[in-house]
Short mmCIF file of C-alpha atoms and ligand atoms in Angstrom, two decimals:
data_model
loop_
_atom_site.label_atom_id
_atom_site.label_comp_id
_atom_site.label_asym_id
_atom_site.label_seq_id
_atom_site.Cartn_x
_atom_site.Cartn_y
_atom_site.Cartn_z
CA MET A 1 98.39 52.82 31.69
CA LYS A 2 98.84 50.42 34.61
CA ARG A 3 101.35 52.83 36.10
CA ARG A 4 98.96 55.77 35.94
CA TYR A 5 96.24 53.68 37.60
CA ALA A 6 98.57 52.75 40.47
CA LEU A 7 99.47 56.37 40.95
CA LEU A 8 95.83 57.35 41.11
CA VAL A 9 95.12 54.71 43.75
CA LEU A 10 98.13 55.98 45.70
CA CYS A 11 96.92 59.53 45.57
CA ALA A 12 93.49 58.54 46.72
CA LEU A 13 94.94 56.56 49.63
CA VAL A 14 97.12 59.52 50.68
CA ALA A 15 94.09 61.82 50.43
CA LEU A 16 92.08 59.45 52.55
CA ALA A 17 94.88 59.21 55.19
CA VAL A 18 95.08 62.96 55.33
CA LEU A 19 91.30 63.28 55.77
CA TRP A 20 91.32 60.64 58.45
CA TRP A 21 94.21 62.43 60.22
CA ARG A 22 92.44 65.79 60.12
CA GLY A 23 89.30 64.19 61.41
CA GLN A 24 91.11 63.09 64.58
CA LYS A 25 90.77 65.82 67.15
CA PRO A 26 93.82 66.89 69.01
CA GLN A 27 93.61 65.46 72.49
CA THR A 28 95.67 65.19 75.68
CA VAL A 29 95.95 61.93 77.59
CA LYS A 30 97.11 62.06 81.19
CA ARG A 31 97.91 59.13 83.42
CA SER A 32 99.71 58.63 86.72
CA ARG A 33 101.38 55.81 88.43
CA MET A 34 103.42 55.32 91.62
CA ILE A 35 107.11 55.02 90.79
CA MET A 36 110.11 55.46 93.12
CA GLY A 37 107.81 56.34 95.96
CA THR A 38 106.28 59.27 94.05
CA VAL A 39 103.16 59.79 91.99
CA VAL A 40 104.53 60.20 88.44
CA GLU A 41 102.17 61.86 85.98
CA VAL A 42 102.72 61.46 82.24
CA THR A 43 100.81 63.59 79.70
CA ALA A 44 100.91 63.40 75.97
CA SER A 45 98.98 65.35 73.27
CA GLY A 46 98.36 64.45 69.69
CA ARG A 47 95.64 63.24 67.33
CA ASP A 48 96.04 59.46 67.63
CA GLY A 49 94.53 58.67 71.01
CA LEU A 50 95.55 54.95 70.89
CA MET A 51 99.11 55.88 70.13
CA LEU A 52 99.19 58.40 73.03
CA HIS A 53 98.16 55.70 75.41
CA GLU A 54 100.84 53.36 74.06
CA GLN A 55 103.60 55.99 74.37
CA ILE A 56 102.58 56.82 77.93
CA GLU A 57 102.65 53.13 78.82
CA ALA A 58 106.11 52.83 77.29
CA ALA A 59 107.36 55.82 79.31
CA PHE A 60 105.97 54.26 82.49
CA SER A 61 107.59 50.89 81.67
CA GLU A 62 110.96 52.56 81.12
CA MET A 63 110.75 54.37 84.50
CA GLU A 64 109.73 51.15 86.19
CA ARG A 65 112.72 49.42 84.61
CA LEU A 66 114.99 52.10 86.06
CA GLU A 67 113.25 51.84 89.43
CA ARG A 68 114.23 48.16 89.53
CA LEU A 69 117.86 49.24 89.14
CA LEU A 70 117.80 52.31 91.32
CA SER A 71 115.36 51.80 94.12
CA PRO A 72 116.98 51.21 97.57
CA HIS A 73 113.73 49.51 98.60
CA ILE A 74 113.95 46.74 95.97
CA GLU A 75 116.31 44.10 97.35
CA THR A 76 117.60 43.00 93.91
CA SER A 77 118.30 46.56 92.69
CA GLU A 78 121.88 47.61 91.98
CA VAL A 79 121.55 50.43 94.49
CA ALA A 80 120.36 47.98 97.21
CA GLN A 81 123.29 45.66 96.39
CA LEU A 82 125.75 48.52 96.53
CA ALA A 83 124.51 49.26 100.10
CA THR A 84 125.98 45.86 101.19
CA SER A 85 129.10 45.62 99.05
CA ARG A 86 132.38 47.44 98.92
CA ASP A 87 132.31 47.61 95.11
CA LEU A 88 129.97 46.55 92.43
CA GLN A 89 129.79 46.29 88.62
CA VAL A 90 126.69 48.23 87.58
CA SER A 91 124.56 48.93 84.43
CA ASP A 92 125.24 51.91 82.20
CA GLU A 93 122.09 53.58 83.58
CA THR A 94 123.29 53.37 87.21
CA ARG A 95 126.74 54.45 86.21
CA THR A 96 125.33 57.55 84.44
CA VAL A 97 123.22 58.45 87.49
CA ILE A 98 126.27 58.27 89.68
CA ALA A 99 128.42 60.14 87.15
CA ILE A 100 125.97 63.02 87.04
CA GLY A 101 125.79 63.06 90.82
CA LEU A 102 129.58 63.06 91.13
CA GLU A 103 129.81 66.01 88.65
CA VAL A 104 127.35 68.00 90.68
CA ALA A 105 129.07 66.96 93.92
CA GLN A 106 132.41 68.22 92.65
CA LYS A 107 131.15 71.53 91.28
CA SER A 108 129.18 72.19 94.46
CA ASP A 109 132.29 71.62 96.65
CA GLY A 110 130.59 68.60 98.19
CA ALA A 111 127.29 70.19 99.06
CA PHE A 112 125.68 67.50 96.94
CA ASP A 113 126.80 64.23 98.51
CA MET A 114 125.70 60.76 97.57
CA SER A 115 127.52 59.09 100.46
CA LEU A 116 125.31 60.40 103.26
CA GLY A 117 122.83 57.62 103.37
CA ARG A 118 123.58 56.83 107.06
CA LEU A 119 122.78 60.46 107.82
CA VAL A 120 119.45 60.30 106.04
CA GLU A 121 118.72 57.11 108.06
CA ALA A 122 119.71 58.71 111.38
CA TRP A 123 117.31 61.61 110.83
CA ASP A 124 114.49 59.57 109.24
CA VAL A 125 112.41 62.80 108.93
CA THR A 126 109.42 60.98 107.48
CA ALA A 127 109.11 58.55 110.35
CA VAL A 128 105.79 58.39 112.17
CA GLN A 129 107.45 59.85 115.26
CA PRO A 130 110.63 61.53 114.08
CA ARG A 131 113.17 62.66 116.66
CA LEU A 132 116.36 64.72 116.69
CA PRO A 133 119.42 62.45 116.44
CA SER A 134 122.02 63.13 119.10
CA ALA A 135 125.31 64.93 118.24
CA ASP A 136 127.14 61.58 118.56
CA GLU A 137 124.75 59.84 116.12
CA ILE A 138 125.31 62.63 113.64
CA ARG A 139 129.06 62.50 114.05
CA GLU A 140 128.99 58.77 113.56
CA ALA A 141 126.85 59.03 110.45
CA LEU A 142 129.19 61.61 108.88
CA LYS A 143 132.25 59.42 109.25
CA GLY A 144 134.00 58.72 105.94
CA ILE A 145 131.49 60.61 103.78
CA GLY A 146 132.49 63.18 101.16
CA PRO A 147 132.70 63.70 97.36
CA GLU A 148 135.44 61.13 97.07
CA ALA A 149 133.72 58.46 99.19
CA ILE A 150 132.04 56.97 96.17
CA ARG A 151 134.11 56.60 92.96
CA LEU A 152 133.53 55.24 89.52
CA ASP A 153 135.96 53.16 87.51
CA GLY A 154 134.16 52.51 84.23
CA ASN A 155 131.04 50.72 85.34
CA ARG A 156 132.52 49.75 88.69
CA VAL A 157 131.29 51.60 91.71
CA ILE A 158 133.80 51.68 94.58
CA LYS A 159 132.92 52.78 98.10
CA ARG A 160 135.83 54.08 100.23
CA GLU A 161 134.44 52.16 103.21
CA ALA A 162 132.17 49.17 103.13
CA SER A 163 129.96 50.76 105.79
CA LEU A 164 129.07 53.78 103.62
CA GLN A 165 125.44 53.96 102.65
CA PRO A 166 124.89 55.44 99.19
CA GLU A 167 121.95 57.84 98.72
CA PHE A 168 120.98 58.58 95.15
CA GLY A 169 117.56 60.01 96.04
CA GLY A 170 118.71 63.50 94.93
CA VAL A 171 119.40 62.53 91.36
CA ALA A 172 117.76 59.09 90.54
CA LYS A 173 114.20 60.44 90.23
CA GLY A 174 115.32 63.20 87.84
CA TYR A 175 117.18 60.61 85.78
CA ALA A 176 114.06 58.41 85.52
CA VAL A 177 111.91 61.38 84.57
CA GLU A 178 114.40 62.32 81.83
CA ALA A 179 114.48 58.76 80.58
CA GLY A 180 110.66 58.71 80.31
CA ALA A 181 110.69 61.95 78.51
CA LYS A 182 113.36 60.68 76.04
CA LEU A 183 111.00 57.94 74.94
CA LEU A 184 108.19 60.46 74.38
CA ARG A 185 110.56 62.65 72.36
CA LYS A 186 111.05 59.79 69.89
CA ALA A 187 107.32 59.24 69.60
CA ALA A 188 105.18 61.17 67.08
CA ILE A 189 103.35 63.23 69.66
CA ASP A 190 102.84 66.96 69.63
CA ALA A 191 103.66 67.64 73.21
CA GLY A 192 104.18 65.76 76.47
CA ALA A 193 105.41 65.98 79.94
CA VAL A 194 106.69 63.74 82.73
CA ASN A 195 106.14 65.07 86.18
CA ALA A 196 107.26 63.35 89.40
CA GLY A 197 106.38 65.77 92.15
CA GLY A 198 109.11 68.33 91.97
CA ASP A 199 110.86 66.92 88.94
CA MET A 200 109.59 67.54 85.44
CA ALA A 201 110.74 67.10 81.85
CA LEU A 202 108.98 68.62 78.86
CA VAL A 203 108.57 67.26 75.35
CA GLY A 204 107.59 69.26 72.24
CA ARG A 205 105.50 72.36 72.31
CA PRO A 206 102.01 72.61 73.77
CA GLU A 207 99.21 74.24 71.81
CA GLN A 208 99.77 77.65 73.51
CA ARG A 209 103.43 77.44 72.39
CA GLU A 210 105.03 77.91 75.79
CA TRP A 211 104.86 75.72 78.86
CA ARG A 212 103.55 77.34 82.00
CA ILE A 213 104.83 75.74 85.25
CA GLY A 214 103.56 76.91 88.57
CA ILE A 215 106.22 77.41 91.25
CA ARG A 216 104.69 76.68 94.64
CA HIS A 217 104.99 79.21 97.40
CA PRO A 218 107.28 77.61 99.96
CA ARG A 219 105.31 78.94 102.89
CA GLU A 220 101.68 79.34 101.54
CA ALA A 221 100.60 75.80 100.76
CA ASP A 222 98.05 76.50 98.07
CA GLN A 223 99.59 79.67 96.64
CA LEU A 224 101.86 80.11 93.72
CA LEU A 225 105.00 82.14 94.05
CA GLY A 226 105.06 82.64 90.35
CA THR A 227 104.63 80.92 86.96
CA LEU A 228 107.68 79.80 85.00
CA VAL A 229 107.18 80.28 81.21
CA VAL A 230 109.56 78.13 79.11
CA PRO A 231 109.78 76.59 75.63
CA GLY A 232 110.86 73.17 76.94
CA GLY A 233 113.60 71.52 78.94
CA ALA A 234 113.42 70.26 82.49
CA VAL A 235 112.41 71.93 85.77
CA ALA A 236 113.06 70.68 89.35
CA THR A 237 112.26 72.16 92.66
CA SER A 238 113.78 71.31 96.03
CA GLY A 239 112.05 72.63 99.07
CA ASP A 240 111.99 72.35 102.85
CA TYR A 241 108.10 72.11 102.90
CA GLU A 242 107.34 68.66 101.76
CA ARG A 243 109.23 66.27 103.96
CA PHE A 244 109.96 67.71 107.38
CA PHE A 245 108.99 67.60 111.02
CA GLU A 246 108.85 70.33 113.57
CA GLN A 247 110.15 70.46 117.12
CA ASN A 248 110.06 73.43 119.48
CA GLY A 249 109.00 75.60 116.50
CA GLU A 250 112.06 74.60 114.48
CA ARG A 251 111.75 72.89 111.14
CA PHE A 252 113.87 69.81 110.32
CA HIS A 253 113.68 68.80 106.75
CA HIS A 254 115.21 66.24 104.35
CA LEU A 255 118.01 68.18 102.56
CA PHE A 256 121.18 67.89 104.67
CA ASP A 257 124.33 69.93 104.83
CA PRO A 258 127.13 67.36 104.73
CA ARG A 259 129.46 69.82 106.58
CA ASN A 260 127.53 69.59 109.85
CA GLY A 261 124.92 66.86 109.38
CA TYR A 262 121.92 69.11 109.95
CA PRO A 263 119.14 70.21 107.56
CA ALA A 264 120.57 73.03 105.42
CA ARG A 265 119.41 76.42 106.69
CA GLY A 266 119.94 78.76 103.80
CA CYS A 267 116.86 78.32 101.60
CA GLN A 268 113.17 77.65 101.63
CA SER A 269 113.16 76.41 98.03
CA VAL A 270 115.19 76.28 94.84
CA THR A 271 113.75 75.91 91.34
CA VAL A 272 116.06 75.04 88.48
CA TRP A 273 115.35 75.12 84.72
CA THR A 274 117.86 73.35 82.55
CA THR A 275 118.11 70.88 79.67
CA ASN A 276 118.06 67.62 81.51
CA ALA A 277 115.92 66.53 84.44
CA ALA A 278 118.68 64.55 86.21
CA TYR A 279 120.86 67.62 86.31
CA ALA A 280 117.87 69.82 87.29
CA ASP A 281 117.12 67.42 90.25
CA ALA A 282 120.73 67.27 91.54
CA LEU A 283 121.41 70.95 91.03
CA ALA A 284 118.28 72.05 92.91
CA THR A 285 119.34 69.97 95.89
CA ALA A 286 122.93 71.18 95.55
CA ALA A 287 121.99 74.82 95.48
CA PHE A 288 119.50 74.41 98.30
CA VAL A 289 122.24 73.02 100.48
CA LEU A 290 124.74 75.68 99.46
CA GLY A 291 122.27 78.46 100.32
CA PRO A 292 121.26 81.46 98.26
CA THR A 293 124.66 83.09 97.66
CA ALA A 294 126.80 80.17 96.78
CA GLY A 295 123.87 78.36 95.28
CA LEU A 296 123.11 81.23 92.96
CA GLU A 297 126.75 81.36 91.88
CA LEU A 298 126.73 77.65 91.09
CA LEU A 299 123.63 77.94 88.93
CA GLU A 300 124.72 81.24 87.33
CA ASN A 301 127.83 79.42 86.05
CA TRP A 302 126.10 76.12 84.95
CA PRO A 303 125.52 76.34 81.22
CA GLN A 304 121.99 76.63 79.76
CA THR A 305 120.51 76.93 83.24
CA GLU A 306 118.32 79.44 85.04
CA ALA A 307 117.14 79.35 88.57
CA LEU A 308 114.97 81.02 91.28
CA LEU A 309 116.00 80.62 94.90
CA VAL A 310 113.96 81.62 97.93
CA ALA A 311 116.24 82.36 100.87
CA ALA A 312 115.38 81.37 104.46
CA ASP A 313 113.98 84.88 105.10
CA GLY A 314 111.84 84.77 101.99
CA THR A 315 114.10 86.99 99.79
CA ILE A 316 114.08 85.91 96.14
CA PHE A 317 117.29 85.38 94.23
CA MET A 318 117.42 84.80 90.49
CA THR A 319 119.97 84.04 87.77
CA GLY A 320 120.33 86.72 85.05
CA GLY A 321 117.93 85.08 82.56
CA MET A 322 115.23 84.00 85.06
CA GLU A 323 113.41 87.26 85.67
CA GLU A 324 112.01 87.50 82.12
CA ARG A 325 110.65 83.90 82.38
CA ILE A 326 108.66 84.43 85.54
CA GLU A 327 105.09 85.75 85.66
CA TRP A 328 104.24 87.00 89.10
CA PRO A 329 100.71 86.55 90.54
P1 ADP B 1 112.45 65.37 96.76
O1 ADP B 1 112.97 63.97 96.69
O2 ADP B 1 111.65 65.73 97.95
O3 ADP B 1 111.87 65.88 95.49
P2 ADP B 1 115.15 66.28 96.20
O4 ADP B 1 114.94 65.88 94.78
O5 ADP B 1 115.68 67.60 96.42
O6 ADP B 1 113.73 66.25 97.03
O7 ADP B 1 115.98 65.23 96.88
C1 ADP B 1 115.96 64.74 98.10
C2 ADP B 1 116.83 63.54 98.26
O8 ADP B 1 118.17 63.91 98.37
C3 ADP B 1 116.48 62.80 99.47
O9 ADP B 1 116.31 61.47 99.10
C4 ADP B 1 117.65 62.98 100.37
O10 ADP B 1 117.87 61.81 101.12
C5 ADP B 1 118.75 63.28 99.48
N1 ADP B 1 119.72 64.27 100.04
C6 ADP B 1 119.56 64.97 101.16
N2 ADP B 1 120.63 65.85 101.37
C7 ADP B 1 121.43 65.70 100.24
C8 ADP B 1 122.69 66.15 99.89
N3 ADP B 1 123.35 67.07 100.54
N4 ADP B 1 123.23 65.69 98.71
C9 ADP B 1 122.63 64.74 98.00
N5 ADP B 1 121.39 64.18 98.32
C10 ADP B 1 120.84 64.64 99.45
MG1 MG B 2 116.79 67.17 93.93
#
């Protein structure tokens, strides 16, 4: 008798919980915060608003934790320490960022290069009054760089020369975005996204079943080139239109060809869709530097990856599976 009573109470509780749950309206919470010098926007959809806020907060905290390891502007970060030491024992997170970067460096024949920090400094394209560095300055900045200039031995990072300045800006943000998304994936939310400017990771499925991501036109500031329609994954865009200066009608942007030390000339933008935002970030930069032909080949051969490249003259190149995912305006 007692047992039957307990069962009844349990059934009633379950029914109440279901009723409460169904009474909660699906909602989307969106918040943004400045992390790694970028406005990071996190969205989460579900029925429990309080929980959505908590999960978004957790994702931000995780990304801020990574910022404290990876930001060159935070004195105590591992990346800042690496700038002033020959070798350094680092966390698993920093090691993973570097390992992903090294993989992309290798497969892109050195187009992606995490040792060109001095070159980035020499150009300083976002300075208030940027200027062209001299040929000598560029030559000097390129000394000793290359895909073997920074090595990993377990969690030990070894620079070939103490004077080398590491630059992880082409992969660290993507890694942080992916880490934020990983937390959201573990949470009981319907859908979510982490978006740091050009780097984005998707979680779950939105109400309309597919994600629609606008690809900016690289030359018409408020126009879309097209809309990428995907079930999930990560999307990154590298372009020459966000951080650049112009001199005598020529555009000097922030993605450098390590072979000559000048901004890469082959592309206006590259958009990569793949499974992981760290790879998407680094691959977009790598393909941009390689230019449309070699860049397309790199991305065509990368597993589970599709891409759209806009060449310097505006011609569009796409991997085999990309065409069917783009809606044109
Ligand atoms: P954004 O940061 O504007 O989104 P990207 O993600 O493509 O653009 O990465 C730009 C970062 O990559 C910059 O911090 C820049 O210093 C760095 N970088 C520039 N050229 C290269 C290169 N050839 N290989 C690796 N990183 C690079
Ligand atoms: Mg990138």
